[in-house]
mmCIF file of C-alpha atoms in Angstrom:
data_model
loop_
_atom_site.group_PDB
_atom_site.id
_atom_site.type_symbol
_atom_site.label_atom_id
_atom_site.label_comp_id
_atom_site.label_asym_id
_atom_site.label_seq_id
_atom_site.Cartn_x
_atom_site.Cartn_y
_atom_site.Cartn_z
ATOM 1 C CA MET A 1 -83.702 -26.468 -74.586
ATOM 2 C CA THR A 2 -80.952 -24.043 -75.558
ATOM 3 C CA ARG A 3 -79.468 -21.628 -73.136
ATOM 4 C CA SER A 4 -80.898 -18.597 -74.930
ATOM 5 C CA ASN A 5 -84.379 -20.097 -74.784
ATOM 6 C CA GLU A 6 -84.107 -20.281 -70.998
ATOM 7 C CA LYS A 7 -83.642 -16.525 -70.652
ATOM 8 C CA PHE A 8 -86.402 -14.051 -69.883
ATOM 9 C CA GLN A 9 -86.180 -11.780 -72.948
ATOM 10 C CA MET A 10 -87.433 -8.514 -71.490
ATOM 11 C CA GLY A 11 -87.423 -6.574 -74.766
ATOM 12 C CA LYS A 12 -89.624 -9.057 -76.621
ATOM 13 C CA VAL A 13 -91.821 -9.606 -73.554
ATOM 14 C CA SER A 14 -92.455 -5.838 -73.426
ATOM 15 C CA LEU A 15 -93.331 -5.724 -77.122
ATOM 16 C CA LEU A 16 -95.887 -8.506 -76.761
ATOM 17 C CA THR A 17 -97.346 -6.777 -73.727
ATOM 18 C CA LEU A 18 -97.657 -3.629 -75.841
ATOM 19 C CA ALA A 19 -99.326 -5.613 -78.623
ATOM 20 C CA HIS A 20 -101.870 -6.993 -76.150
ATOM 21 C CA PHE A 21 -102.569 -3.471 -74.907
ATOM 22 C CA PHE A 22 -103.070 -2.023 -78.382
ATOM 23 C CA HIS A 23 -105.512 -4.794 -79.264
ATOM 24 C CA ASP A 24 -107.590 -4.994 -76.095
ATOM 25 C CA VAL A 25 -107.962 -1.253 -75.536
ATOM 26 C CA TYR A 26 -110.518 -1.283 -78.382
ATOM 27 C CA THR A 27 -112.503 -4.292 -77.176
ATOM 28 C CA ALA A 28 -112.783 -2.434 -73.842
ATOM 29 C CA PHE A 29 -114.977 0.179 -75.542
ATOM 30 C CA LEU A 30 -118.110 -1.984 -75.502
ATOM 31 C CA ALA A 31 -119.017 -2.054 -71.786
ATOM 32 C CA PRO A 32 -118.852 1.732 -71.136
ATOM 33 C CA LEU A 33 -120.763 2.389 -74.374
ATOM 34 C CA LEU A 34 -123.679 0.160 -73.356
ATOM 35 C CA PRO A 35 -125.591 2.847 -71.400
ATOM 36 C CA LEU A 36 -125.298 5.152 -74.435
ATOM 37 C CA LEU A 37 -126.391 2.386 -76.808
ATOM 38 C CA ARG A 38 -129.390 1.747 -74.578
ATOM 39 C CA ASP A 39 -130.352 5.410 -74.972
ATOM 40 C CA THR A 40 -129.699 5.695 -78.727
ATOM 41 C CA MET A 41 -130.919 2.260 -79.831
ATOM 42 C CA GLY A 42 -133.145 1.214 -76.951
ATOM 43 C CA ILE A 43 -131.345 -2.114 -76.386
ATOM 44 C CA SER A 44 -132.252 -4.258 -73.357
ATOM 45 C CA LEU A 45 -129.879 -5.876 -70.858
ATOM 46 C CA THR A 46 -130.537 -9.181 -72.612
ATOM 47 C CA PHE A 47 -129.500 -7.717 -75.970
ATOM 48 C CA ALA A 48 -126.432 -6.196 -74.305
ATOM 49 C CA GLY A 49 -125.504 -9.647 -73.058
ATOM 50 C CA LEU A 50 -126.139 -11.028 -76.543
ATOM 51 C CA LEU A 51 -123.550 -8.593 -77.913
ATOM 52 C CA SER A 52 -120.969 -10.168 -75.625
ATOM 53 C CA VAL A 53 -121.957 -13.635 -76.857
ATOM 54 C CA VAL A 54 -121.634 -12.451 -80.467
ATOM 55 C CA GLN A 55 -118.210 -10.971 -79.746
ATOM 56 C CA ARG A 56 -117.013 -14.261 -78.287
ATOM 57 C CA LEU A 57 -118.794 -16.557 -80.753
ATOM 58 C CA PRO A 58 -115.692 -16.881 -82.991
ATOM 59 C CA THR A 59 -113.897 -18.585 -80.090
ATOM 60 C CA LEU A 60 -115.843 -21.703 -81.098
ATOM 61 C CA PHE A 61 -113.340 -21.939 -83.943
ATOM 62 C CA ASN A 62 -110.246 -21.267 -81.830
ATOM 63 C CA PRO A 63 -108.955 -24.849 -82.202
ATOM 64 C CA LEU A 64 -109.049 -24.386 -85.986
ATOM 65 C CA VAL A 65 -107.234 -21.077 -85.557
ATOM 66 C CA GLY A 66 -104.679 -22.923 -83.422
ATOM 67 C CA MET A 67 -104.108 -25.531 -86.143
ATOM 68 C CA LEU A 68 -103.812 -22.762 -88.721
ATOM 69 C CA ALA A 69 -101.312 -20.941 -86.511
ATOM 70 C CA GLU A 70 -99.068 -24.027 -86.562
ATOM 71 C CA ARG A 71 -99.056 -24.073 -90.368
ATOM 72 C CA THR A 72 -98.655 -20.351 -91.098
ATOM 73 C CA ARG A 73 -96.663 -17.346 -89.967
ATOM 74 C CA ALA A 74 -99.021 -16.712 -87.092
ATOM 75 C CA ARG A 75 -97.013 -13.754 -85.843
ATOM 76 C CA TYR A 76 -98.826 -11.753 -88.534
ATOM 77 C CA PHE A 77 -102.112 -12.538 -86.764
ATOM 78 C CA VAL A 78 -100.690 -10.771 -83.702
ATOM 79 C CA ILE A 79 -99.384 -7.875 -85.788
ATOM 80 C CA PHE A 80 -102.410 -6.940 -87.911
ATOM 81 C CA THR A 81 -105.401 -7.730 -85.658
ATOM 82 C CA PRO A 82 -105.079 -4.548 -83.542
ATOM 83 C CA ALA A 83 -105.843 -2.486 -86.665
ATOM 84 C CA LEU A 84 -108.860 -4.623 -87.595
ATOM 85 C CA THR A 85 -110.256 -4.553 -84.054
ATOM 86 C CA ALA A 86 -109.717 -0.784 -83.892
ATOM 87 C CA ILE A 87 -111.747 -0.213 -87.043
ATOM 88 C CA ALA A 88 -114.622 -2.461 -85.939
ATOM 89 C CA MET A 89 -114.970 -1.189 -82.368
ATOM 90 C CA SER A 90 -114.479 2.489 -83.229
ATOM 91 C CA LEU A 91 -117.481 2.261 -85.574
ATOM 92 C CA VAL A 92 -119.773 0.647 -82.947
ATOM 93 C CA PRO A 93 -121.232 3.880 -81.473
ATOM 94 C CA VAL A 94 -122.124 5.213 -84.946
ATOM 95 C CA ALA A 95 -123.713 1.979 -86.200
ATOM 96 C CA PRO A 96 -126.948 2.938 -87.984
ATOM 97 C CA ASN A 97 -128.934 -0.079 -86.776
ATOM 98 C CA LYS A 98 -128.756 -3.205 -84.629
ATOM 99 C CA ILE A 99 -127.761 -5.485 -87.515
ATOM 100 C CA THR A 100 -124.713 -3.358 -88.288
ATOM 101 C CA LEU A 101 -123.928 -3.188 -84.574
ATOM 102 C CA VAL A 102 -123.969 -6.981 -84.308
ATOM 103 C CA PHE A 103 -121.790 -7.310 -87.421
ATOM 104 C CA LEU A 104 -119.151 -4.911 -86.078
ATOM 105 C CA VAL A 105 -119.039 -6.670 -82.717
ATOM 106 C CA LEU A 106 -118.751 -10.041 -84.489
ATOM 107 C CA LEU A 107 -115.892 -8.736 -86.634
ATOM 108 C CA SER A 108 -114.041 -7.602 -83.529
ATOM 109 C CA GLY A 109 -114.569 -11.087 -82.084
ATOM 110 C CA VAL A 110 -113.028 -12.766 -85.139
ATOM 111 C CA SER A 111 -110.053 -10.437 -84.954
ATOM 112 C CA SER A 112 -109.719 -11.084 -81.218
ATOM 113 C CA SER A 113 -109.582 -14.858 -81.742
ATOM 114 C CA PHE A 114 -106.786 -14.520 -84.286
ATOM 115 C CA PHE A 115 -104.858 -12.371 -81.806
ATOM 116 C CA HIS A 116 -105.359 -14.302 -78.570
ATOM 117 C CA VAL A 117 -104.618 -17.821 -79.818
ATOM 118 C CA PRO A 118 -100.986 -17.380 -80.945
ATOM 119 C CA SER A 119 -99.892 -14.450 -78.741
ATOM 120 C CA PRO A 120 -99.569 -16.368 -75.411
ATOM 121 C CA VAL A 121 -97.559 -19.063 -77.215
ATOM 122 C CA MET A 122 -95.293 -16.339 -78.559
ATOM 123 C CA MET A 123 -94.963 -14.982 -75.001
ATOM 124 C CA ARG A 124 -94.045 -18.417 -73.644
ATOM 125 C CA LYS A 125 -91.235 -18.654 -76.186
ATOM 126 C CA VAL A 126 -89.615 -15.448 -74.966
ATOM 127 C CA SER A 127 -90.189 -16.027 -71.218
ATOM 128 C CA GLY A 128 -87.674 -18.833 -70.727
ATOM 129 C CA LYS A 129 -88.181 -20.599 -67.410
ATOM 130 C CA ARG A 130 -90.198 -17.726 -65.925
ATOM 131 C CA VAL A 131 -93.457 -18.532 -67.689
ATOM 132 C CA GLY A 132 -95.610 -17.240 -64.837
ATOM 133 C CA MET A 133 -93.906 -13.844 -64.951
ATOM 134 C CA GLY A 134 -94.202 -13.746 -68.734
ATOM 135 C CA MET A 135 -97.927 -14.423 -68.564
ATOM 136 C CA SER A 136 -98.269 -11.737 -65.896
ATOM 137 C CA PHE A 137 -96.726 -9.219 -68.285
ATOM 138 C CA TYR A 138 -98.998 -10.468 -71.067
ATOM 139 C CA MET A 139 -102.125 -10.151 -68.950
ATOM 140 C CA VAL A 140 -101.044 -6.751 -67.640
ATOM 141 C CA GLY A 141 -101.178 -5.489 -71.228
ATOM 142 C CA GLY A 142 -104.799 -6.623 -71.463
ATOM 143 C CA GLU A 143 -105.803 -5.282 -68.061
ATOM 144 C CA LEU A 144 -104.147 -1.920 -68.696
ATOM 145 C CA ALA A 145 -106.116 -1.765 -71.935
ATOM 146 C CA ARG A 146 -109.381 -2.496 -70.147
ATOM 147 C CA SER A 147 -108.535 0.223 -67.638
ATOM 148 C CA ALA A 148 -107.607 2.834 -70.253
ATOM 149 C CA GLY A 149 -110.372 1.898 -72.711
ATOM 150 C CA PRO A 150 -113.394 3.195 -70.744
ATOM 151 C CA VAL A 151 -111.691 6.504 -69.917
ATOM 152 C CA ALA A 152 -110.562 6.990 -73.518
ATOM 153 C CA VAL A 153 -113.902 6.196 -75.135
ATOM 154 C CA LEU A 154 -115.990 8.218 -72.666
ATOM 155 C CA GLY A 155 -113.543 11.112 -72.969
ATOM 156 C CA ALA A 156 -113.960 11.039 -76.755
ATOM 157 C CA VAL A 157 -117.759 11.005 -76.414
ATOM 158 C CA GLU A 158 -117.619 13.880 -73.929
ATOM 159 C CA LEU A 159 -115.451 16.001 -76.235
ATOM 160 C CA TRP A 160 -116.771 15.156 -79.688
ATOM 161 C CA GLY A 161 -119.934 13.071 -79.261
ATOM 162 C CA LEU A 162 -120.382 9.517 -80.548
ATOM 163 C CA GLN A 163 -118.638 10.442 -83.797
ATOM 164 C CA GLY A 164 -115.488 11.149 -81.788
ATOM 165 C CA VAL A 165 -114.883 7.447 -81.118
ATOM 166 C CA THR A 166 -114.049 6.961 -84.801
ATOM 167 C CA TYR A 167 -110.993 9.181 -84.289
ATOM 168 C CA PHE A 168 -109.292 6.190 -82.625
ATOM 169 C CA ILE A 169 -109.062 4.268 -85.920
ATOM 170 C CA PRO A 170 -105.718 5.778 -87.056
ATOM 171 C CA THR A 171 -104.149 4.880 -83.697
ATOM 172 C CA GLY A 172 -104.957 1.196 -84.232
ATOM 173 C CA ILE A 173 -103.513 1.248 -87.732
ATOM 174 C CA LEU A 174 -100.380 2.980 -86.457
ATOM 175 C CA ALA A 175 -100.055 0.351 -83.702
ATOM 176 C CA SER A 176 -100.113 -2.506 -86.224
ATOM 177 C CA THR A 177 -97.523 -0.700 -88.335
ATOM 178 C CA LEU A 178 -95.221 -0.423 -85.320
ATOM 179 C CA LEU A 179 -95.776 -4.054 -84.368
ATOM 180 C CA TYR A 180 -94.948 -5.181 -87.890
ATOM 181 C CA PHE A 181 -91.444 -3.752 -87.717
ATOM 182 C CA ARG A 182 -90.798 -5.022 -84.176
ATOM 183 C CA LEU A 183 -92.465 -8.467 -84.086
ATOM 184 C CA LYS A 184 -92.153 -9.800 -87.639
ATOM 185 C CA ASP A 185 -89.064 -11.868 -86.754
ATOM 186 C CA ILE A 186 -90.496 -13.713 -83.722
ATOM 187 C CA ALA A 187 -91.380 -17.216 -84.944
ATOM 188 C CA ILE A 188 -94.067 -19.213 -83.145
ATOM 189 C CA ALA A 189 -94.263 -22.657 -84.750
ATOM 190 C CA GLU A 190 -90.995 -23.143 -86.584
ATOM 191 C CA ASP A 191 -90.296 -26.309 -84.582
ATOM 192 C CA VAL A 192 -93.751 -27.877 -84.966
ATOM 193 C CA HIS A 193 -94.062 -30.783 -87.370
ATOM 194 C CA SER A 194 -97.135 -31.268 -89.512
ATOM 195 C CA ALA A 195 -99.786 -33.057 -87.460
ATOM 196 C CA GLY A 196 -102.809 -35.018 -88.611
ATOM 197 C CA ARG A 197 -106.315 -35.048 -87.189
ATOM 198 C CA LEU A 198 -105.635 -38.110 -85.028
ATOM 199 C CA GLU A 199 -102.679 -36.428 -83.367
ATOM 200 C CA TYR A 200 -104.744 -33.352 -82.568
ATOM 201 C CA LEU A 201 -107.506 -35.598 -81.211
ATOM 202 C CA LYS A 202 -104.995 -37.383 -78.995
ATOM 203 C CA THR A 203 -103.678 -34.037 -77.750
ATOM 204 C CA PHE A 204 -107.230 -32.921 -76.988
ATOM 205 C CA ARG A 205 -107.965 -36.090 -74.994
ATOM 206 C CA ASN A 206 -104.777 -35.678 -72.996
ATOM 207 C CA VAL A 207 -105.345 -32.041 -72.118
ATOM 208 C CA PHE A 208 -109.109 -32.312 -71.492
ATOM 209 C CA PRO A 209 -108.936 -33.083 -67.715
ATOM 210 C CA LEU A 210 -106.745 -30.041 -67.149
ATOM 211 C CA VAL A 211 -108.924 -27.718 -69.230
ATOM 212 C CA ALA A 212 -112.096 -29.130 -67.621
ATOM 213 C CA SER A 213 -110.823 -28.265 -64.121
ATOM 214 C CA ILE A 214 -109.920 -24.749 -65.177
ATOM 215 C CA ALA A 215 -113.267 -24.364 -66.965
ATOM 216 C CA LEU A 216 -115.176 -25.285 -63.785
ATOM 217 C CA ILE A 217 -113.302 -22.685 -61.771
ATOM 218 C CA ILE A 218 -113.952 -20.041 -64.402
ATOM 219 C CA ALA A 219 -117.629 -21.032 -64.700
ATOM 220 C CA PHE A 220 -118.275 -20.523 -60.986
ATOM 221 C CA ARG A 221 -116.491 -17.154 -61.029
ATOM 222 C CA ALA A 222 -117.788 -15.957 -64.410
ATOM 223 C CA ALA A 223 -121.063 -14.436 -63.195
ATOM 224 C CA MET A 224 -119.214 -12.324 -60.626
ATOM 225 C CA LYS A 225 -116.599 -11.220 -63.162
ATOM 226 C CA SER A 226 -119.254 -10.414 -65.778
ATOM 227 C CA ALA A 227 -121.251 -8.425 -63.244
ATOM 228 C CA LEU A 228 -118.168 -6.453 -62.252
ATOM 229 C CA THR A 229 -116.879 -5.708 -65.731
ATOM 230 C CA PHE A 230 -119.559 -5.830 -68.403
ATOM 231 C CA TYR A 231 -122.484 -4.559 -66.290
ATOM 232 C CA LEU A 232 -120.730 -2.336 -63.732
ATOM 233 C CA PRO A 233 -121.548 0.975 -65.504
ATOM 234 C CA ILE A 234 -125.237 0.017 -65.805
ATOM 235 C CA PHE A 235 -125.287 -1.251 -62.185
ATOM 236 C CA LEU A 236 -123.817 1.961 -60.795
ATOM 237 C CA LYS A 237 -126.178 4.083 -62.910
ATOM 238 C CA SER A 238 -129.094 2.078 -61.460
ATOM 239 C CA ARG A 239 -127.841 3.125 -58.027
ATOM 240 C CA GLY A 240 -128.025 6.777 -59.034
ATOM 241 C CA GLU A 241 -124.411 7.384 -60.062
ATOM 242 C CA SER A 242 -123.479 9.409 -63.144
ATOM 243 C CA LEU A 243 -122.274 7.819 -66.375
ATOM 244 C CA TRP A 244 -118.882 9.449 -65.912
ATOM 245 C CA PHE A 245 -118.538 8.041 -62.362
ATOM 246 C CA ALA A 246 -119.575 4.620 -63.647
ATOM 247 C CA GLY A 247 -116.897 4.743 -66.343
ATOM 248 C CA ILE A 248 -114.239 5.889 -63.872
ATOM 249 C CA ALA A 249 -115.225 3.099 -61.460
ATOM 250 C CA LEU A 250 -114.762 0.547 -64.253
ATOM 251 C CA SER A 251 -111.322 1.976 -64.992
ATOM 252 C CA ILE A 252 -110.402 1.838 -61.290
ATOM 253 C CA LEU A 253 -111.494 -1.795 -61.167
ATOM 254 C CA GLN A 254 -109.424 -2.632 -64.238
ATOM 255 C CA ALA A 255 -106.436 -0.721 -62.857
ATOM 256 C CA ALA A 256 -106.606 -2.837 -59.714
ATOM 257 C CA GLY A 257 -106.788 -5.864 -61.988
ATOM 258 C CA VAL A 258 -103.522 -4.762 -63.580
ATOM 259 C CA VAL A 259 -101.779 -4.918 -60.193
ATOM 260 C CA GLY A 260 -103.315 -8.280 -59.299
ATOM 261 C CA THR A 261 -102.464 -9.679 -62.709
ATOM 262 C CA PHE A 262 -98.870 -8.444 -62.608
ATOM 263 C CA PHE A 263 -98.061 -10.036 -59.267
ATOM 264 C CA ALA A 264 -100.167 -13.218 -59.517
ATOM 265 C CA GLY A 265 -98.090 -14.983 -62.169
ATOM 266 C CA THR A 266 -94.811 -14.156 -60.444
ATOM 267 C CA ILE A 267 -96.192 -15.231 -57.059
ATOM 268 C CA SER A 268 -97.393 -18.505 -58.586
ATOM 269 C CA ASP A 269 -93.817 -19.143 -59.800
ATOM 270 C CA LYS A 270 -92.781 -19.034 -56.130
ATOM 271 C CA ILE A 271 -95.628 -20.534 -54.065
ATOM 272 C CA GLY A 272 -97.233 -22.730 -56.720
ATOM 273 C CA ARG A 273 -100.135 -22.373 -59.132
ATOM 274 C CA ARG A 274 -102.755 -24.055 -56.931
ATOM 275 C CA SER A 275 -101.964 -21.992 -53.828
ATOM 276 C CA THR A 276 -102.243 -18.781 -55.815
ATOM 277 C CA LEU A 277 -105.577 -19.878 -57.297
ATOM 278 C CA LEU A 278 -106.907 -20.774 -53.839
ATOM 279 C CA ILE A 279 -106.093 -17.331 -52.449
ATOM 280 C CA ALA A 280 -107.763 -15.660 -55.433
ATOM 281 C CA CYS A 281 -110.901 -17.828 -55.320
ATOM 282 C CA VAL A 282 -111.472 -17.159 -51.613
ATOM 283 C CA GLY A 283 -110.612 -13.463 -51.636
ATOM 284 C CA ALA A 284 -112.639 -12.378 -54.691
ATOM 285 C CA PRO A 285 -116.191 -13.174 -53.480
ATOM 286 C CA VAL A 286 -115.443 -12.007 -49.927
ATOM 287 C CA PHE A 287 -114.468 -8.513 -51.074
ATOM 288 C CA PHE A 288 -117.130 -8.541 -53.798
ATOM 289 C CA TYR A 289 -119.804 -8.737 -51.077
ATOM 290 C CA ALA A 290 -117.955 -6.039 -49.126
ATOM 291 C CA PHE A 291 -118.255 -3.835 -52.222
ATOM 292 C CA LEU A 292 -121.999 -4.516 -52.507
ATOM 293 C CA TYR A 293 -122.715 -3.581 -48.885
ATOM 294 C CA SER A 294 -120.515 -0.496 -48.632
ATOM 295 C CA GLY A 295 -120.850 3.060 -49.871
ATOM 296 C CA GLY A 296 -118.855 6.198 -50.532
ATOM 297 C CA TRP A 297 -115.081 5.937 -50.529
ATOM 298 C CA LEU A 298 -115.233 2.579 -48.771
ATOM 299 C CA GLN A 299 -117.110 1.203 -51.788
ATOM 300 C CA ILE A 300 -114.251 2.290 -54.068
ATOM 301 C CA VAL A 301 -111.691 0.717 -51.734
ATOM 302 C CA MET A 302 -113.584 -2.579 -51.747
ATOM 303 C CA LEU A 303 -113.861 -2.399 -55.538
ATOM 304 C CA ILE A 304 -110.086 -1.993 -55.799
ATOM 305 C CA ILE A 305 -109.381 -4.962 -53.530
ATOM 306 C CA THR A 306 -111.957 -7.072 -55.373
ATOM 307 C CA GLY A 307 -110.220 -6.268 -58.651
ATOM 308 C CA LEU A 308 -106.904 -7.511 -57.229
ATOM 309 C CA PHE A 309 -108.396 -10.955 -56.626
ATOM 310 C CA VAL A 310 -110.815 -11.249 -59.548
ATOM 311 C CA PHE A 311 -108.242 -10.770 -62.298
ATOM 312 C CA SER A 312 -105.322 -12.558 -60.654
ATOM 313 C CA THR A 313 -106.284 -16.013 -61.940
ATOM 314 C CA GLY A 314 -105.701 -15.114 -65.615
ATOM 315 C CA PRO A 315 -101.889 -15.361 -65.781
ATOM 316 C CA VAL A 316 -101.905 -18.437 -63.539
ATOM 317 C CA PHE A 317 -104.245 -20.308 -65.892
ATOM 318 C CA LEU A 318 -102.190 -19.248 -68.910
ATOM 319 C CA ALA A 319 -98.993 -20.414 -67.225
ATOM 320 C CA ILE A 320 -100.545 -23.806 -66.421
ATOM 321 C CA VAL A 321 -101.811 -24.302 -69.964
ATOM 322 C CA ASN A 322 -98.655 -23.145 -71.709
ATOM 323 C CA GLU A 323 -96.443 -25.297 -69.481
ATOM 324 C CA TYR A 324 -98.307 -28.371 -70.675
ATOM 325 C CA LYS A 325 -95.821 -30.717 -72.334
ATOM 326 C CA THR A 326 -96.815 -30.867 -75.989
ATOM 327 C CA GLN A 327 -95.530 -29.775 -79.354
ATOM 328 C CA HIS A 328 -98.916 -28.265 -80.181
ATOM 329 C CA ASN A 329 -99.132 -25.386 -77.712
ATOM 330 C CA ASN A 330 -101.061 -23.228 -80.198
ATOM 331 C CA PHE A 331 -103.751 -25.901 -80.358
ATOM 332 C CA VAL A 332 -103.831 -26.490 -76.578
ATOM 333 C CA ASN A 333 -103.983 -22.759 -75.920
ATOM 334 C CA ALA A 334 -106.825 -22.490 -78.448
ATOM 335 C CA VAL A 335 -108.819 -25.268 -76.742
ATOM 336 C CA TYR A 336 -108.388 -23.536 -73.387
ATOM 337 C CA MET A 337 -109.428 -20.152 -74.764
ATOM 338 C CA SER A 338 -112.422 -21.552 -76.652
ATOM 339 C CA THR A 339 -113.713 -23.198 -73.503
ATOM 340 C CA THR A 340 -113.161 -20.299 -71.149
ATOM 341 C CA PHE A 341 -114.228 -17.507 -73.493
ATOM 342 C CA LEU A 342 -117.481 -19.295 -74.311
ATOM 343 C CA ILE A 343 -118.197 -19.845 -70.629
ATOM 344 C CA GLY A 344 -117.676 -16.142 -70.073
ATOM 345 C CA ALA A 345 -119.901 -15.193 -72.997
ATOM 346 C CA VAL A 346 -122.768 -17.430 -71.915
ATOM 347 C CA MET A 347 -122.520 -16.171 -68.360
ATOM 348 C CA VAL A 348 -122.602 -12.547 -69.495
ATOM 349 C CA MET A 349 -125.881 -13.230 -71.292
ATOM 350 C CA LEU A 350 -127.301 -15.112 -68.284
ATOM 351 C CA VAL A 351 -126.396 -12.235 -65.986
ATOM 352 C CA GLY A 352 -128.205 -9.904 -68.408
ATOM 353 C CA LEU A 353 -131.288 -12.122 -68.380
ATOM 354 C CA MET A 354 -131.251 -12.307 -64.588
ATOM 355 C CA GLY A 355 -130.783 -8.541 -64.414
ATOM 356 C CA ASP A 356 -133.862 -7.989 -66.590
ATOM 357 C CA TYR A 357 -136.070 -10.361 -64.603
ATOM 358 C CA LEU A 358 -134.635 -10.336 -61.057
ATOM 359 C CA SER A 359 -132.961 -6.885 -60.826
ATOM 360 C CA LEU A 360 -129.223 -6.298 -60.950
ATOM 361 C CA GLU A 361 -128.991 -6.027 -57.153
ATOM 362 C CA LEU A 362 -130.209 -9.584 -56.629
ATOM 363 C CA THR A 363 -128.203 -10.832 -59.599
ATOM 364 C CA TYR A 364 -124.995 -9.448 -58.086
ATOM 365 C CA LYS A 365 -125.660 -11.259 -54.806
ATOM 366 C CA ILE A 366 -126.268 -14.571 -56.603
ATOM 367 C CA ALA A 367 -123.075 -14.080 -58.621
ATOM 368 C CA GLY A 368 -121.043 -13.663 -55.438
ATOM 369 C CA ALA A 369 -122.477 -16.866 -53.950
ATOM 370 C CA LEU A 370 -121.635 -18.873 -57.078
ATOM 371 C CA ALA A 371 -118.014 -17.717 -56.928
ATOM 372 C CA PHE A 372 -117.446 -19.543 -53.631
ATOM 373 C CA LEU A 373 -118.100 -22.861 -55.412
ATOM 374 C CA SER A 374 -114.777 -22.515 -57.230
ATOM 375 C CA VAL A 375 -112.861 -23.195 -54.004
ATOM 376 C CA PRO A 376 -113.581 -26.979 -53.821
ATOM 377 C CA VAL A 377 -112.524 -27.354 -57.467
ATOM 378 C CA VAL A 378 -109.172 -25.693 -56.762
ATOM 379 C CA LEU A 379 -108.630 -27.926 -53.726
ATOM 380 C CA ARG A 380 -109.061 -31.012 -55.931
ATOM 381 C CA MET A 381 -106.412 -29.886 -58.397
ATOM 382 C CA PRO A 382 -102.942 -31.452 -58.075
ATOM 383 C CA LYS A 383 -100.319 -29.285 -56.376
ATOM 384 C CA LYS A 384 -98.125 -29.463 -59.488
#
């Protein structure tokens, strides 16, 4: 490794963080819009969960996207997808029917796959030896977007109605234009040789135990995370809160996630990946239950602390995966994202089904109990 490659390149790290923000701020529109879509289209919780599955369905093809990224100038995926996602998601609230709604959500999912597969690999290249810190910056961009997204979209609806959300389209196009001039020279796969199917299969077999362990942890925590993010506005409305309060609460949760995400990767560089995961997997369900059984300002405080723990595993997982010794990091990252995104999508739909048939209150309690099962999986992971 050359000396320059060992440096933490703050300028390029910041640009990639900005790219992540510009992309994910639009995908964050869906959850706060769900109560409005239920009113305008009469969709059920199950259909709402199905929308999340549709949005994540393209992750099935992430490994193919990873292979493609190693054979093309994948930096252009990172550059142009914010514009495509902006167009698709900004049209969601004015979709004339459910078929169009599903198509727009699916289009945003395709765009998201083409962004999220190569961008962490690009971040690893500019993070030097401080991969954990680099992934913290990367994830902070996403969490900031998910914090700003609900406020932005509900503010637009409040000011201009559902049509007002379409006013965000030019911002996405402008973001991609900016990214083109600043990121077009960052290569991702210039040192990757052409690989055949057998080599990719061998890489998959080698990385499978690692991805399987991470997938189990995510699976046990996914119901809790889905309940807190995707269904939080509907949950709070069911408790008698206003739509605006529900949107603000989601933004507060995501803002807390930004803090947890920022520090988690850096902390894992110092105390180890497994220790950081253990702290997160114990703390998240404990404070999640505290949130459920509290009220008033204390409820907000517990929501903030829960957010610190819930989102902190993201940069740690990315650091683990992108530190894996292979020449095909795009492919390995794609396998990881396919697995984890699909787990999240399925769990979102299951939480919706349970909410329809069991009530959201009971569903939230079950989700918290499942999250504790991630602790034994973390304890079985190697320390390094």
